[in-house]
Amino acid sequence: MPLPYASEALEPVISRETIGFHHGKHLAGYVNNLNNLLPGTKWEDVPLETIVKQADGGILNNAGQILNHNLYFAQFAAPKADNKPIGKLAEAIDKQFGSFDAFKDEFQKKGATLFGSGWVWLSADEEGNLLITQEPNAANPIQKGFNPLLTFDVWEHAYYLDYQNRRPDHLAALWQIVDWSVIEQRFTS
Ligand code: MN
């Protein structure tokens, strides 16, 4: 997936340098790996989501990381003051978590306490209930039957150049760049 904004668009929350490595090297690496693994397998012409739900081994790991990063990079926009959810999603967050602030606290806590590499997710179940989950390594909530809405990448490559060991500071800053119109669209479609 091409980056949907300029590589410096998310500064100062995420630097141009981090975006360059994260999108241009890490994601590109997963894409190259998968393109090398797929030829001659039954997964060659199968949608990415189906591969993530059904495959295993290296194909699953690389497909999962591609799907996760596609959702991740597509959900951001330039920093905005007082950035917050809109529409039906805002109502659902208030109903489920009490308030946007309470939701942010729980989401950040789950991101900060995820041991090792992985992703923290906001998803919706089949009834539209919201839930926050920690997923290790390349896992995605679609493997549990959930609709993934928002994700923060807690692999060190996502923040180490800008925040070093301060993962909680990185997570707290990301709220400025979430494009809630994208998250709302994922929730209502
Ligand atoms: Mn990443």
PDB file of C-alpha atoms and ligand atoms in Angstrom, residues 22 26-27 30 65 69 72-73 118-119 153-155 157-158, ligand 1:
ATOM      1  CA  HIS A  22       8.616   1.710   9.030  1.00  0.00           C
ATOM      2  CA  HIS A  26       9.788  -2.882   7.487  1.00  0.00           C
ATOM      3  CA  LEU A  27       6.463  -3.083   5.620  1.00  0.00           C
ATOM      4  CA  TYR A  30       7.055  -8.177   4.737  1.00  0.00           C
ATOM      5  CA  GLN A  65       2.061  -7.936   9.248  1.00  0.00           C
ATOM      6  CA  HIS A  69       0.402  -2.202   8.681  1.00  0.00           C
ATOM      7  CA  TYR A  72      -2.174   1.184  10.719  1.00  0.00           C
ATOM      8  CA  PHE A  73      -0.832   3.574   8.069  1.00  0.00           C
ATOM      9  CA  GLY A 118       2.614  -6.891  18.944  1.00  0.00           C
ATOM     10  CA  TRP A 119      -0.389  -4.657  18.463  1.00  0.00           C
ATOM     11  CA  ASP A 153       1.865  -0.853  16.663  1.00  0.00           C
ATOM     12  CA  VAL A 154       4.027  -1.577  19.723  1.00  0.00           C
ATOM     13  CA  TRP A 155       6.897  -3.264  17.899  1.00  0.00           C
ATOM     14  CA  HIS A 157      10.556  -0.299  15.138  1.00  0.00           C
ATOM     15  CA  ALA A 158       7.364   1.828  15.356  1.00  0.00           C
TER      16      ALA A 158
HETATM   17 MN    MN B   1       5.368  -2.060  12.428  1.00  0.00          MN
END
